[in-house]
Amino acid sequence: MYEFARGPLVWIAFAAFIVGSLYKVITLHKLAKKDKVFYAYFNFKYGLRSILHWLIPFGSTNMRMRPGFTLVSFGFHFLLFATPLFALGHIALIRESWGFGWPHLPDGLTNAMTIILIVFGLIFGLRRIANPTVRLISTIKDYLLLLLVLGPFISGMLAYYQVGSYETTITIHMMFGAAWLIAIPFTRLIHMIYFGLSRAYMGSEFGYVRNSKDW
């Protein structure tokens, strides 16, 4: 299982992610072409302006109204990419497999980043339970999806500190990571890709058509 997770499963996961994402984007493009106003309203300048404002912490009125949630949300999404990207173990594996890599962060720092990310993820889960509005629209799929997102980080920490069998936990870690990649095009995680597209359209409609801001 370890050899499968480290080898074939990685390629399967990346293939599913790339093909699935392309399929989703192409399907969205075809649907947009059927709408007479979608591309007619699209404007690169206002679309980019909107994306930049929503990528900046507290760049929108809604973010400023909920400062605590904004910090947790931005911190969570930043750590979600930065932690695995600069973890020593991941970079060493890439160097071993493909012969290239980039500078890594100290283990102590990536461990702290992982713990903070897990805490932020638990806050998201508690928010779904405690906030009546969010609880009303939440299903078991949302909780399972959160578990899937946190799974690679929890299992990675267990593997690093060798809790239980290292070979077992590192295999689970890699399988969680592969499942995460595969799930992106077919679950709500697709917002990673749709964010820029939807935000660009909203910015175009508000700025180019309504002459107003969408933030």
mmCIF file of N, CA and C in Angstrom, residues 127-137:
data_model
loop_
_atom_site.group_PDB
_atom_site.id
_atom_site.type_symbol
_atom_site.label_atom_id
_atom_site.label_comp_id
_atom_site.label_asym_id
_atom_site.label_seq_id
_atom_site.Cartn_x
_atom_site.Cartn_y
_atom_site.Cartn_z
ATOM 1 N N ARG A 127 -18.376 26.264 13.992
ATOM 2 C CA ARG A 127 -19.245 27.317 13.466
ATOM 3 C C ARG A 127 -20.454 26.707 12.760
ATOM 4 N N ARG A 128 -20.246 25.626 12.042
ATOM 5 C CA ARG A 128 -21.359 24.969 11.361
ATOM 6 C C ARG A 128 -22.385 24.430 12.358
ATOM 7 N N ILE A 129 -21.909 24.050 13.538
ATOM 8 C CA ILE A 129 -22.806 23.508 14.554
ATOM 9 C C ILE A 129 -23.460 24.619 15.361
ATOM 10 N N ALA A 130 -22.695 25.647 15.724
ATOM 11 C CA ALA A 130 -23.176 26.678 16.642
ATOM 12 C C ALA A 130 -23.982 27.778 15.962
ATOM 13 N N ASN A 131 -23.646 28.105 14.696
ATOM 14 C CA ASN A 131 -24.341 29.188 14.004
ATOM 15 C C ASN A 131 -25.616 28.636 13.362
ATOM 16 N N PRO A 132 -26.797 29.094 13.808
ATOM 17 C CA PRO A 132 -28.060 28.535 13.285
ATOM 18 C C PRO A 132 -28.194 28.661 11.768
ATOM 19 N N THR A 133 -27.744 29.788 11.222
ATOM 20 C CA THR A 133 -27.862 30.003 9.779
ATOM 21 C C THR A 133 -27.007 29.020 8.999
ATOM 22 N N VAL A 134 -25.767 28.839 9.453
ATOM 23 C CA VAL A 134 -24.850 27.921 8.772
ATOM 24 C C VAL A 134 -25.286 26.473 8.999
ATOM 25 N N ARG A 135 -25.765 26.174 10.221
ATOM 26 C CA ARG A 135 -26.217 24.815 10.537
ATOM 27 C C ARG A 135 -27.391 24.398 9.648
ATOM 28 N N LEU A 136 -28.247 25.347 9.329
ATOM 29 C CA LEU A 136 -29.437 25.056 8.521
ATOM 30 C C LEU A 136 -29.075 24.568 7.125
ATOM 31 N N ILE A 137 -27.986 25.085 6.559
ATOM 32 C CA ILE A 137 -27.617 24.720 5.183
ATOM 33 C C ILE A 137 -26.500 23.672 5.145
#
